[in-house]
Short mmCIF file of C-alpha atoms and ligand atoms in Angstrom, two decimals:
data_model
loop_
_atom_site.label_atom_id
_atom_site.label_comp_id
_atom_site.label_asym_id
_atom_site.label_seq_id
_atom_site.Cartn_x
_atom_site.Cartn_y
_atom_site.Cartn_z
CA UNK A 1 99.72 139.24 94.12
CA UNK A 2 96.50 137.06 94.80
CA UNK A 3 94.45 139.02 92.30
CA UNK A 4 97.41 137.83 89.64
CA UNK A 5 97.15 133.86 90.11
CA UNK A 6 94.40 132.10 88.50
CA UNK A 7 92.40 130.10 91.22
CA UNK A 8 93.09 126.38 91.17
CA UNK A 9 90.84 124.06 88.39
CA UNK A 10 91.84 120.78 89.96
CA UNK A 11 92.96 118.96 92.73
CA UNK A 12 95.20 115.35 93.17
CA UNK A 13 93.33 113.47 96.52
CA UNK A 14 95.89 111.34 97.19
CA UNK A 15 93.45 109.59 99.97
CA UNK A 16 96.68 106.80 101.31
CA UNK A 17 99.29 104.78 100.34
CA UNK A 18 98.02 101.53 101.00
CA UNK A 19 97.52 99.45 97.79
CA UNK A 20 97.04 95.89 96.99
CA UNK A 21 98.81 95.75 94.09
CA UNK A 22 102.96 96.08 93.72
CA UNK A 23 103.08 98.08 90.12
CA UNK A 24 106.94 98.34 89.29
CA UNK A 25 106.39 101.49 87.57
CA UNK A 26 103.97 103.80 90.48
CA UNK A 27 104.96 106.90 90.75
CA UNK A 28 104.47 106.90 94.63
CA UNK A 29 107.44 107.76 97.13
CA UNK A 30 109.82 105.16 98.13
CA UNK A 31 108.64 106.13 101.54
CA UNK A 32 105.04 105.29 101.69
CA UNK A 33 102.80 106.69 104.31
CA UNK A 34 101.37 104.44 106.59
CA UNK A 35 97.56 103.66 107.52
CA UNK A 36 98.24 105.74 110.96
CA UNK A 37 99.51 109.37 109.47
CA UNK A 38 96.41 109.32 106.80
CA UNK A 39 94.34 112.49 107.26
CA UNK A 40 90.90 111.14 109.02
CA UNK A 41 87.70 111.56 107.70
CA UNK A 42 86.49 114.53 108.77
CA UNK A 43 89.71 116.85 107.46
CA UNK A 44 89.35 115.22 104.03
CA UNK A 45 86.01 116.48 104.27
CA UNK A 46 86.81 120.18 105.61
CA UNK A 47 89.76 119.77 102.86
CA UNK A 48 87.29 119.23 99.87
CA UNK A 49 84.96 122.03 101.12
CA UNK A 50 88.01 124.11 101.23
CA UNK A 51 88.68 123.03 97.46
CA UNK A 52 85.62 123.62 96.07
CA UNK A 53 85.24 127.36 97.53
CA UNK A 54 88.73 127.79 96.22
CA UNK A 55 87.38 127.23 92.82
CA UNK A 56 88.75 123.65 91.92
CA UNK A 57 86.43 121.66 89.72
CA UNK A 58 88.05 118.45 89.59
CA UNK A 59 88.68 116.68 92.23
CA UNK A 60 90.63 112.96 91.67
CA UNK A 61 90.42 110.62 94.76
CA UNK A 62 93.41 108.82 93.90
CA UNK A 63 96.08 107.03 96.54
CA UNK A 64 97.66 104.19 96.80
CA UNK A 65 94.27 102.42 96.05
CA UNK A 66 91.59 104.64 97.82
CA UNK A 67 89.03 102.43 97.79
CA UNK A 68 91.24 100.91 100.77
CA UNK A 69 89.68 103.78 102.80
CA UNK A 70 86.54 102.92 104.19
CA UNK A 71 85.13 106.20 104.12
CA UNK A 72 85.49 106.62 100.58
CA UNK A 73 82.14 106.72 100.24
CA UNK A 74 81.48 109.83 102.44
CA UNK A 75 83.88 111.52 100.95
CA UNK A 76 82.58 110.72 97.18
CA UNK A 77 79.23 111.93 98.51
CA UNK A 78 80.55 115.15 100.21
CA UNK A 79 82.52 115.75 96.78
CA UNK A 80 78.81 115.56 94.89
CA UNK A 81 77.08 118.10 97.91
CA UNK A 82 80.14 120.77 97.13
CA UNK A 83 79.51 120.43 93.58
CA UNK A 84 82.97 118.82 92.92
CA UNK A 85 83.22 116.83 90.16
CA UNK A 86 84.65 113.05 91.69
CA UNK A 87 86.72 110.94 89.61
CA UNK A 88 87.54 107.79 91.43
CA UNK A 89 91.49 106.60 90.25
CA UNK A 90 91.45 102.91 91.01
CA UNK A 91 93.38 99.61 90.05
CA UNK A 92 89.71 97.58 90.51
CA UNK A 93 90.95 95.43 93.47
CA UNK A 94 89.27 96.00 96.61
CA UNK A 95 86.20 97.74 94.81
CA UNK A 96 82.92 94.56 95.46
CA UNK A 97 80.09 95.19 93.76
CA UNK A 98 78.51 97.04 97.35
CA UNK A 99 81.26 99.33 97.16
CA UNK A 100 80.73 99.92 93.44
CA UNK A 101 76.50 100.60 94.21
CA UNK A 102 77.08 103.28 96.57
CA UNK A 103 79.92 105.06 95.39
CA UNK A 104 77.61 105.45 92.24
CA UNK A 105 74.66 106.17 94.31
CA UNK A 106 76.28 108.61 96.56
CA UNK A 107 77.07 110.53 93.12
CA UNK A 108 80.89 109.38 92.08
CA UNK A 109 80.81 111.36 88.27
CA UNK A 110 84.37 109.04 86.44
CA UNK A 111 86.13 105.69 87.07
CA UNK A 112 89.39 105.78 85.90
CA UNK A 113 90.65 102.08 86.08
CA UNK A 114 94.41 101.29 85.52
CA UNK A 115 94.74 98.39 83.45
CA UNK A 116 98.50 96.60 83.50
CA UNK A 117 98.48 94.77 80.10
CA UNK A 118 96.32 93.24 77.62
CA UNK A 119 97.18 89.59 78.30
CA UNK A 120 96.31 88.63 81.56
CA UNK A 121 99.49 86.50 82.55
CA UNK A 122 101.49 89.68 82.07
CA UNK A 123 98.87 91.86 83.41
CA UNK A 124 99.30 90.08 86.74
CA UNK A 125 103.04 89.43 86.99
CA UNK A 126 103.14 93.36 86.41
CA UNK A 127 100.61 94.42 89.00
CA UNK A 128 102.01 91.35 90.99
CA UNK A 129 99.07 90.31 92.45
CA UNK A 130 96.98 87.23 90.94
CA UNK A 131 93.69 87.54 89.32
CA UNK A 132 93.78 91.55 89.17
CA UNK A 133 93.44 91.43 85.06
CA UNK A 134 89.81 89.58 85.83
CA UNK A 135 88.73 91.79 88.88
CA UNK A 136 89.87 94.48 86.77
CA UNK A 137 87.64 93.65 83.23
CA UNK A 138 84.70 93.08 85.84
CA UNK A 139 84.82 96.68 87.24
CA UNK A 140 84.36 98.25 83.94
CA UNK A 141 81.55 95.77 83.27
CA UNK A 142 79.63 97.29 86.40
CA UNK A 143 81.08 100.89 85.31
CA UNK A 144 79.92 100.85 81.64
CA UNK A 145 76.59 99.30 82.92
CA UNK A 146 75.69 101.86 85.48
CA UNK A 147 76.46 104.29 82.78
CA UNK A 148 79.55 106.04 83.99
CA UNK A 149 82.03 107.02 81.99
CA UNK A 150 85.08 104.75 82.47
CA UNK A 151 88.49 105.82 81.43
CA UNK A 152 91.49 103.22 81.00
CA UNK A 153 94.81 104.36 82.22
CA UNK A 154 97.24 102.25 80.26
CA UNK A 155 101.56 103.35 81.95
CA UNK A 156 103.53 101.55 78.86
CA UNK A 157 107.10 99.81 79.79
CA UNK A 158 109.38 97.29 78.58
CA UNK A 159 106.73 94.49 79.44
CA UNK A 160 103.65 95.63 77.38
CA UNK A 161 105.00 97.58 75.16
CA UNK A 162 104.38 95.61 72.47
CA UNK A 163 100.77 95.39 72.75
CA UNK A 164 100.18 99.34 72.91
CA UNK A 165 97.67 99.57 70.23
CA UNK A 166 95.91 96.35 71.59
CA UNK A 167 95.63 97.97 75.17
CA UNK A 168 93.53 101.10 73.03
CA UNK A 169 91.55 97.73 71.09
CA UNK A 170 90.50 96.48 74.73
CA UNK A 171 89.61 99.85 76.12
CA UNK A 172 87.43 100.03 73.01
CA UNK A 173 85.85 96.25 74.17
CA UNK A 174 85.45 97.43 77.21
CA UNK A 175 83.33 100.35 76.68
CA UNK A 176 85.58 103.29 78.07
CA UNK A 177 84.93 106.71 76.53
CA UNK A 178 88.74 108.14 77.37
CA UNK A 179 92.16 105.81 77.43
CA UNK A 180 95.12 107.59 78.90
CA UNK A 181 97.86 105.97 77.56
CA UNK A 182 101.42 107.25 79.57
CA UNK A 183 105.01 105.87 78.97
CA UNK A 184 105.98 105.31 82.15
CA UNK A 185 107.41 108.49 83.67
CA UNK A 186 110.68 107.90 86.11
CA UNK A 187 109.82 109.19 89.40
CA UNK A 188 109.15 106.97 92.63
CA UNK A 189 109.23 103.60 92.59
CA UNK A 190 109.35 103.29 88.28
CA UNK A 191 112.94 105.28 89.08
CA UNK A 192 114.06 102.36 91.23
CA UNK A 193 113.23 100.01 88.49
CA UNK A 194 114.18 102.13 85.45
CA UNK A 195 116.27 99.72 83.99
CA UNK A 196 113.92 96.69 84.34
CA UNK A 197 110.96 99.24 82.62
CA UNK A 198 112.80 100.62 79.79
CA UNK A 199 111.86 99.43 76.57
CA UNK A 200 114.09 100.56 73.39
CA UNK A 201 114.01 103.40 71.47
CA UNK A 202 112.82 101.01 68.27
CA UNK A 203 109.96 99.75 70.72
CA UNK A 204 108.41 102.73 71.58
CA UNK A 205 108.54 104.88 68.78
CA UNK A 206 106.34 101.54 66.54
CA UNK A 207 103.91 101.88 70.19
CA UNK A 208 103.52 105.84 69.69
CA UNK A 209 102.82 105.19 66.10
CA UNK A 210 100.15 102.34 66.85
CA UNK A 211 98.80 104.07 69.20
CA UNK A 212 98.08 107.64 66.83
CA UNK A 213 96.61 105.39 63.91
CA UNK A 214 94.26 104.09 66.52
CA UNK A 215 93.11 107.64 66.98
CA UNK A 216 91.44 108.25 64.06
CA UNK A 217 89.98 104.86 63.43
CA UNK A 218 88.25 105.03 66.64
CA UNK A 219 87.33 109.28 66.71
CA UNK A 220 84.33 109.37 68.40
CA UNK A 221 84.21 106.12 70.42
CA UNK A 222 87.13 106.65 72.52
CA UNK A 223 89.64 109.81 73.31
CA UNK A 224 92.88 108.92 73.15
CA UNK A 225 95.33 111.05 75.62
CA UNK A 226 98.41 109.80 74.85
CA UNK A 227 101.82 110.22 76.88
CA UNK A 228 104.95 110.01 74.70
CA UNK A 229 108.28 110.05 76.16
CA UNK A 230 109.80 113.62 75.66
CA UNK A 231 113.62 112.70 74.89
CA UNK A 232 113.29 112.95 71.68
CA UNK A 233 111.48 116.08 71.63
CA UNK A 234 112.98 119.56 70.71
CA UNK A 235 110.91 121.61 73.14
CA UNK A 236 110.07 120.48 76.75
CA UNK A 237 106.34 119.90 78.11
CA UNK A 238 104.51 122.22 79.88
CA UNK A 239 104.88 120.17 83.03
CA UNK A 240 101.60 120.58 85.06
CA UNK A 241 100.43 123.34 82.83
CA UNK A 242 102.79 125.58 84.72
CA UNK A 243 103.71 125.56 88.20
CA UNK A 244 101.16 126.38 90.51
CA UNK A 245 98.56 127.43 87.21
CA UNK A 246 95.65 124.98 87.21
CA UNK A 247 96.26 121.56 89.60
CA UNK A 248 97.40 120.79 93.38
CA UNK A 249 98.33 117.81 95.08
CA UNK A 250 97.26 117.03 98.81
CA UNK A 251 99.29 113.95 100.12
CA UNK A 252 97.96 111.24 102.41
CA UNK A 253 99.15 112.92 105.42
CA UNK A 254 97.95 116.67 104.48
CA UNK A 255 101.15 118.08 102.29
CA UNK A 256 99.98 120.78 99.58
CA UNK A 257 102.23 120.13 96.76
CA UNK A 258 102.07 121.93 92.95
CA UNK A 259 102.61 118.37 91.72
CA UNK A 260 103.26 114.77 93.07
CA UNK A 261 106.81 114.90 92.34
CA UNK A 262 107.36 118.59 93.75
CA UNK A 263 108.59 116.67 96.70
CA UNK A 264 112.30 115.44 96.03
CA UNK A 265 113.19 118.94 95.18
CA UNK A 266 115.07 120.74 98.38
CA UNK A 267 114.51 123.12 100.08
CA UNK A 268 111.14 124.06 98.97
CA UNK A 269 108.16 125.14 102.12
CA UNK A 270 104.85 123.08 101.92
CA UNK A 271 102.05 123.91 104.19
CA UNK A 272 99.93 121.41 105.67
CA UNK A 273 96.33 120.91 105.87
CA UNK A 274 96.60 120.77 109.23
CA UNK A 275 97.81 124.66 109.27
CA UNK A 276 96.46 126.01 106.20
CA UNK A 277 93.52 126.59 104.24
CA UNK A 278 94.17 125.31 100.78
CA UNK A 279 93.32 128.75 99.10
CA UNK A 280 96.60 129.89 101.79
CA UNK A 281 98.69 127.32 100.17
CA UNK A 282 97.66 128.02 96.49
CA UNK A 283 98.30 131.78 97.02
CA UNK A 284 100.62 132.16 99.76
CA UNK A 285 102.99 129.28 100.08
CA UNK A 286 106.62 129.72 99.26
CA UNK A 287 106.45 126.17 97.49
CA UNK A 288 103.63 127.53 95.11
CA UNK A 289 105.30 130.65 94.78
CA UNK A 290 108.71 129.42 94.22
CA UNK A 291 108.59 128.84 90.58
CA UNK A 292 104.96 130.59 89.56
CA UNK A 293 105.10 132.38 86.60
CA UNK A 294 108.66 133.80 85.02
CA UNK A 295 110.65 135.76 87.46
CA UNK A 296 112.19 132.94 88.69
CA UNK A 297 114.04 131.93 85.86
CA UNK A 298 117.51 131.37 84.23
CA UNK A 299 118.49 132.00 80.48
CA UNK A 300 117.78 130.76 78.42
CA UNK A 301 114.66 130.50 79.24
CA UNK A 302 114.00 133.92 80.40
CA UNK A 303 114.31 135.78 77.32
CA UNK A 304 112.74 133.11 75.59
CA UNK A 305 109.64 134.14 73.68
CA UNK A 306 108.39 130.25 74.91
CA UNK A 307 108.36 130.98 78.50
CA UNK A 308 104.92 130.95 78.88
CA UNK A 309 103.99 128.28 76.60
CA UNK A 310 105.81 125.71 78.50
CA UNK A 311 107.36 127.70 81.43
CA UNK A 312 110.91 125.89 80.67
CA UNK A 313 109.22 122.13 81.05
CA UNK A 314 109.32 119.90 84.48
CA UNK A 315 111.41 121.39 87.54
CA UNK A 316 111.82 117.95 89.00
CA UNK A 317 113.61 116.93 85.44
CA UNK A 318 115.60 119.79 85.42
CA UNK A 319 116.78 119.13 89.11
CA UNK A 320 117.22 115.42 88.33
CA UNK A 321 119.15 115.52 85.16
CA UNK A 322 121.50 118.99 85.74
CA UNK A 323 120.98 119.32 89.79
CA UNK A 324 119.53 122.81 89.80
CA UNK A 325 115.68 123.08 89.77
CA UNK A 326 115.55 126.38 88.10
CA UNK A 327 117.41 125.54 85.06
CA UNK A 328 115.84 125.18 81.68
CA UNK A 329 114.72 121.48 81.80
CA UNK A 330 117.46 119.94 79.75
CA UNK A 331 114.80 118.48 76.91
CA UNK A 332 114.81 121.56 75.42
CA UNK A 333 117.03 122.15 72.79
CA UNK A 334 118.31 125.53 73.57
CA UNK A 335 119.61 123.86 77.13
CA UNK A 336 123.21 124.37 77.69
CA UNK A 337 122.25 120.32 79.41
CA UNK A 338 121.13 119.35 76.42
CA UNK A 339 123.58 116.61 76.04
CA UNK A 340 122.39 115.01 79.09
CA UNK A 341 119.27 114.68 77.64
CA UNK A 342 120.69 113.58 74.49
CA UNK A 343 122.94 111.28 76.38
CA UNK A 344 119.75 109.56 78.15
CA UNK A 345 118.11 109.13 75.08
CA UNK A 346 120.24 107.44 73.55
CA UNK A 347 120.96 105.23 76.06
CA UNK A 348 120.05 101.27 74.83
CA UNK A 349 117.84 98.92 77.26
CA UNK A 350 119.45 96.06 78.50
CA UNK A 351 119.13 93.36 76.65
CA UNK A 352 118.01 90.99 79.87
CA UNK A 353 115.62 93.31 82.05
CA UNK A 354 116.65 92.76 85.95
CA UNK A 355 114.06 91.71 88.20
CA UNK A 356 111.10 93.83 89.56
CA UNK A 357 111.19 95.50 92.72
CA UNK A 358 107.43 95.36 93.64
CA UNK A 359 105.97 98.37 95.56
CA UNK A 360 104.94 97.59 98.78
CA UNK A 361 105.22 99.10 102.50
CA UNK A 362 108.27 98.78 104.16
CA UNK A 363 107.71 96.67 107.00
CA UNK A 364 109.58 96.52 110.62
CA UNK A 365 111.88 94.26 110.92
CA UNK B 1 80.84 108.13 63.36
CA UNK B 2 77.67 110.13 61.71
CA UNK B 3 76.77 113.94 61.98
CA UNK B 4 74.17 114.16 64.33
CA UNK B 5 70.80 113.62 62.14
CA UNK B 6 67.48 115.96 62.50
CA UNK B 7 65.74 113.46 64.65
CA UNK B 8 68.79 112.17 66.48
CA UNK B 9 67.84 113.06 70.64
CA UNK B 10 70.87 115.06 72.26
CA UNK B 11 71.79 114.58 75.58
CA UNK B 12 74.45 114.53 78.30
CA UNK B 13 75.52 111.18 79.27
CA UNK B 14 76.33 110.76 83.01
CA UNK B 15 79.47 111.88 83.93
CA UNK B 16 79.35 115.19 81.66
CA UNK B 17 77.96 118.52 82.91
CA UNK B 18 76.80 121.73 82.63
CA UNK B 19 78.02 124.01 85.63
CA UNK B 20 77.61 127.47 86.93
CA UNK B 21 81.17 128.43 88.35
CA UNK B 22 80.85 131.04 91.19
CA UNK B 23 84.72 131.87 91.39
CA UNK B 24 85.02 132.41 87.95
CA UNK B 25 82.17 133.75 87.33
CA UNK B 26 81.15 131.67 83.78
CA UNK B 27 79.22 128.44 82.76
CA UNK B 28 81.65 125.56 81.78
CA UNK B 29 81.34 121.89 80.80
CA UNK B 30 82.68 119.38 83.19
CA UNK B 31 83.76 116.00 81.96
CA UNK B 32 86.38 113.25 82.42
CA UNK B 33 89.27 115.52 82.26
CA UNK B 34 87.99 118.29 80.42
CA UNK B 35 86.92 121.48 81.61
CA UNK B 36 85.06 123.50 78.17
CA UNK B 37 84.16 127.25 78.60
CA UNK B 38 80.59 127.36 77.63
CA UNK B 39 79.36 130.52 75.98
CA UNK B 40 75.77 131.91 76.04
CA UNK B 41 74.82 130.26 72.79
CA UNK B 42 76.46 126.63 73.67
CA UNK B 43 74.27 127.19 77.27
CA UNK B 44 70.75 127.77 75.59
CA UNK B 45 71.78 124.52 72.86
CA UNK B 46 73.38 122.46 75.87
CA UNK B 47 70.04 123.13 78.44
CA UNK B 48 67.83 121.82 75.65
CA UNK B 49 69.55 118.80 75.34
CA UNK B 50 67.91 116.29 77.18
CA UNK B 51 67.51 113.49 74.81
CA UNK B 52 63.99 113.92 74.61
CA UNK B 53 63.94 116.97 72.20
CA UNK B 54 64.99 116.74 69.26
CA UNK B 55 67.74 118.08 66.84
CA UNK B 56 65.08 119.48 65.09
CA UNK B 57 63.02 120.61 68.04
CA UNK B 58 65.64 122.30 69.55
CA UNK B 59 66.49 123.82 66.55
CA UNK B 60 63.14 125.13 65.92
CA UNK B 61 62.83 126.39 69.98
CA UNK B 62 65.84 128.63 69.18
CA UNK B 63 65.14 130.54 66.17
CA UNK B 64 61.89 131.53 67.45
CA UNK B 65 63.32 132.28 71.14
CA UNK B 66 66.23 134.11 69.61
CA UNK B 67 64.09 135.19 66.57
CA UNK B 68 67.12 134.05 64.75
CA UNK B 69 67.59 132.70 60.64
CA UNK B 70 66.69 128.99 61.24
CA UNK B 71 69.67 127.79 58.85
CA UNK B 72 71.94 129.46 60.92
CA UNK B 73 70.64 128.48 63.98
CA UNK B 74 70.83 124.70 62.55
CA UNK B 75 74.15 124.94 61.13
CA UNK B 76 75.45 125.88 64.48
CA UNK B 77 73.92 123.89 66.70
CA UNK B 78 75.07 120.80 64.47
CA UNK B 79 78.96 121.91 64.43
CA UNK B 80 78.75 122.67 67.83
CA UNK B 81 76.52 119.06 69.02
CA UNK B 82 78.53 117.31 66.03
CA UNK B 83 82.68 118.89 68.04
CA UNK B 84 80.89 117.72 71.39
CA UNK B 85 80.07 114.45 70.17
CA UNK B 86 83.60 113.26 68.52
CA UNK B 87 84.71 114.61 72.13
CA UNK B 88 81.87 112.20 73.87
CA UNK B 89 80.97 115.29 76.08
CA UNK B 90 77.24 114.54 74.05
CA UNK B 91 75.70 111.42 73.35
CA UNK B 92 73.12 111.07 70.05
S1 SF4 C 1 100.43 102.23 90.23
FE1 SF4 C 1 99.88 100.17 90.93
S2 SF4 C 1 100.87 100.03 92.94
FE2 SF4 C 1 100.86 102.22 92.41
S3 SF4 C 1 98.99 102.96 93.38
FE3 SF4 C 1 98.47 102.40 91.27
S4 SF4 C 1 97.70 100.28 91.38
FE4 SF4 C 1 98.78 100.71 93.29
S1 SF4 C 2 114.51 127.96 76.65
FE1 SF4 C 2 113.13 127.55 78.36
S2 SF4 C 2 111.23 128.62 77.86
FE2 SF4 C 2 112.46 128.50 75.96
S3 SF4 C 2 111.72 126.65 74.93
FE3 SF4 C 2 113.48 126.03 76.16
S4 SF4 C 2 112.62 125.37 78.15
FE4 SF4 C 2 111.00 126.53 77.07
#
């Protein structure tokens, strides 16, 4: 079997939970992990080692905000001695300009800065936290200055829709080489607040459209990786690349997962870090395993000469919109769930949006 | 953007590199989100680059090393400097 699977190109660090900001749209668990059950330093350490020998190339320190950790530093550096190429997912806040100098010096290789909005006001009543926008515009500064490459990520909802192509325009300004720019994807926290982040049909398809013209005017300046919604598509995305194919996830508190949302499906075995090398996860867990390659699946999608083109989309869609994980995910056209995709697409934003629910820790009462 | 000129000086720019994977057993290009298979030919152009040398230079250092036509040699290395360029995986 092992000599079958392709060894693992990159892995998700998701180094804690904590975060100063509240984004209404994170993708995190409801349940955040607290400070206590993070991994300590010197598994994340024995964990990237593990990576690296494994094959992985990537690695993206990611969280939560992990520049909250205070070892983020040794780990950056230990990332640079196994030859793992470190790219630092941050929102800017919590990263001083000490913090910035040594993660550089101690090798860090991409920053990939999340910025809320274009217009600061809005910027900061998304990421609910005062003053981020600035904080944010001065990390690339430093960034673009020490010569890394900076990459804006840019999640598009109801609130900034609008200014899609000007979100690519400051990227631009601001010297990044890559912009990712993602409709917000409804998992987490953005699930909760669905109907305060969805922006109409009208709204998004003139912000795809600003967003490709932009592509060409600015070819060799900045790469555009751009995130459209897939509800109106006739074929589903190859979720992850495939299941288990090219990426893993390690949680805050150890959890292998094939992808950050792998974790509201049932009934599905992840190892731990704490019991398992990663290459014994990527090869041997049942949760890998589970739906790697194409014997697991149902028709449609089995006889389908697309089945390993986009390996019949996103699991955790096809469990959330028709209940059974191994169904075709209901994007497709071919779907007998179609409709339900259909149905959701269709669906009109309300014309007031409700209030956020901010992301933060629970706390005891 | 231009097509990378004679004397224009190649280079990677931090961030982008040029790696010798064990496990798979093949020389790829690391950057931001990209991962590029590197072939033998885009190895020899990609070592060379390192923005002293120029386009010219390392043209010239390949056909002799490869005793190769030098037009070829130079309209390949351009394509191939000119794709990684638009991709910012090489600055000029
Ligand atoms: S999306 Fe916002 S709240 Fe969630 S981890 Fe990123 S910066 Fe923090
Ligand atoms: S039937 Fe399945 S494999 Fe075929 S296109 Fe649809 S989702 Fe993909």
């Amino acid at each position: 079997m092992r000599d079958k699977i392709a060894a693992p190109a990159g892995m998700l660090a998701e180094l804690t939970h904590r975060c100063p900001l509240g984004c209404p749209y994170c993708s995190n668990p409801i349940e955040l992990e607290k400070a206590a059950g993070e991994l300590d330093t010197a598994t994340w350490k024995r964990v990237l080692s593990e990576a690296a020998a494994a094959g992985v190339l990537h690695v993206h320190l990611s969280g939560g905000e992990p520049c909250v950790r205070r070892d983020i530093v040794e780990l950056t550096a230990h990332c640079a001695e196994a030859g793992l190429y470190s790219n630092l997912i941050t929102s800017g806040v919590g990263l001083t300009r000490d913090l910035f100098e040594a993660l550089v010096a101690a090798g860090l290789d991409h920053i990939q800065l999340s910025i809320q909005d274009a217009e600061a006001t809005s910027a900061d009543r998304i990421a609910g936290y005062e003053g981020a926008f600035a904080r944010k515009r001065e990390v690339a500064a430093w960034t673009t200055a020490a010569g890394l490459p900076l990459t804006v990520n840019a999640v598009m909802h109801r609130a900034n829709v609008s200014r899609a192509g000007r979100m690519v325009e400051l990227a631009v300004l601001l010297g990044a080489r890559r912009i990712e720019v993602a409709h917000t994807q409804y998992y987490g926290w953005a699930m909760v607040n669905r109907a305060a982040l969805m922006p109409s049909r009208e709204e998004t398809e003139t912000a795809v459209a600003e967003v490709e013209a932009l592509r060409k005017k600015h070819e060799g300046r900045i790469v555009i990786d751009h995130v459209v919604p897939d509800y109106h598509a006739r074929f589903p995305k190859a979720c992850m690349n495939g299941w288990g194919r090219r990426t893993l996830n390690v949680t805050p508190s150890g959890r292998i997962l094939p992808c950050h949302a792998a974790a509201m499906i049932p009934g599905l075995e992840f190892w731990s870090v704490m019991e398992h090398s990663l290459a014994e996860a990527w090869y041997d867990s049942p949760a890998f395993n589970i739906f790697r390659g194409t014997e697991w699946m149902k028709e449609p999608c089995r006889s389908c000469d697309r089945r390993e083109i986009d390996f019949g989309g996103c699991r955790c869609q096809a469990l959330a919109l028709t209940g059974d994980a191994r169904n075709a995910d209901p994007i497709c056209h071919l779907s007998p769930d179609h409709a339900i995709a259909q149905e959701i697409a269709a669906q009109q934003a309300p014309d007031v949006a409700p209030d956020y629910v901010y992301r933060r820790m629970k706390t005891k009462a | 953007m231009n097509a990378p000129g004679a004397d224009s000086t190649p280079h990677l720019p931090r961030g982008v590199r040029l790696k010798h994977d064990k496990v798979r057993g093949e020389w790829l290009l690391l950057a931001p989100e990209r991962v590029v298979k590197a072939n033998a030919i885009a190895v020899a152009v990609l070592e060379r680059c390192d923005g002293v040398r120029t386009l010219r230079e390392i043209v010239d250092d390949l056909a002799r090393t490869y005793s190769a036509d030098r037009g070829v040699i130079e309209s390949d290395v351009t394509m191939l400097i000119n794709d990684l360029a638009m991709k910012r995986m090489v600055d000029l």
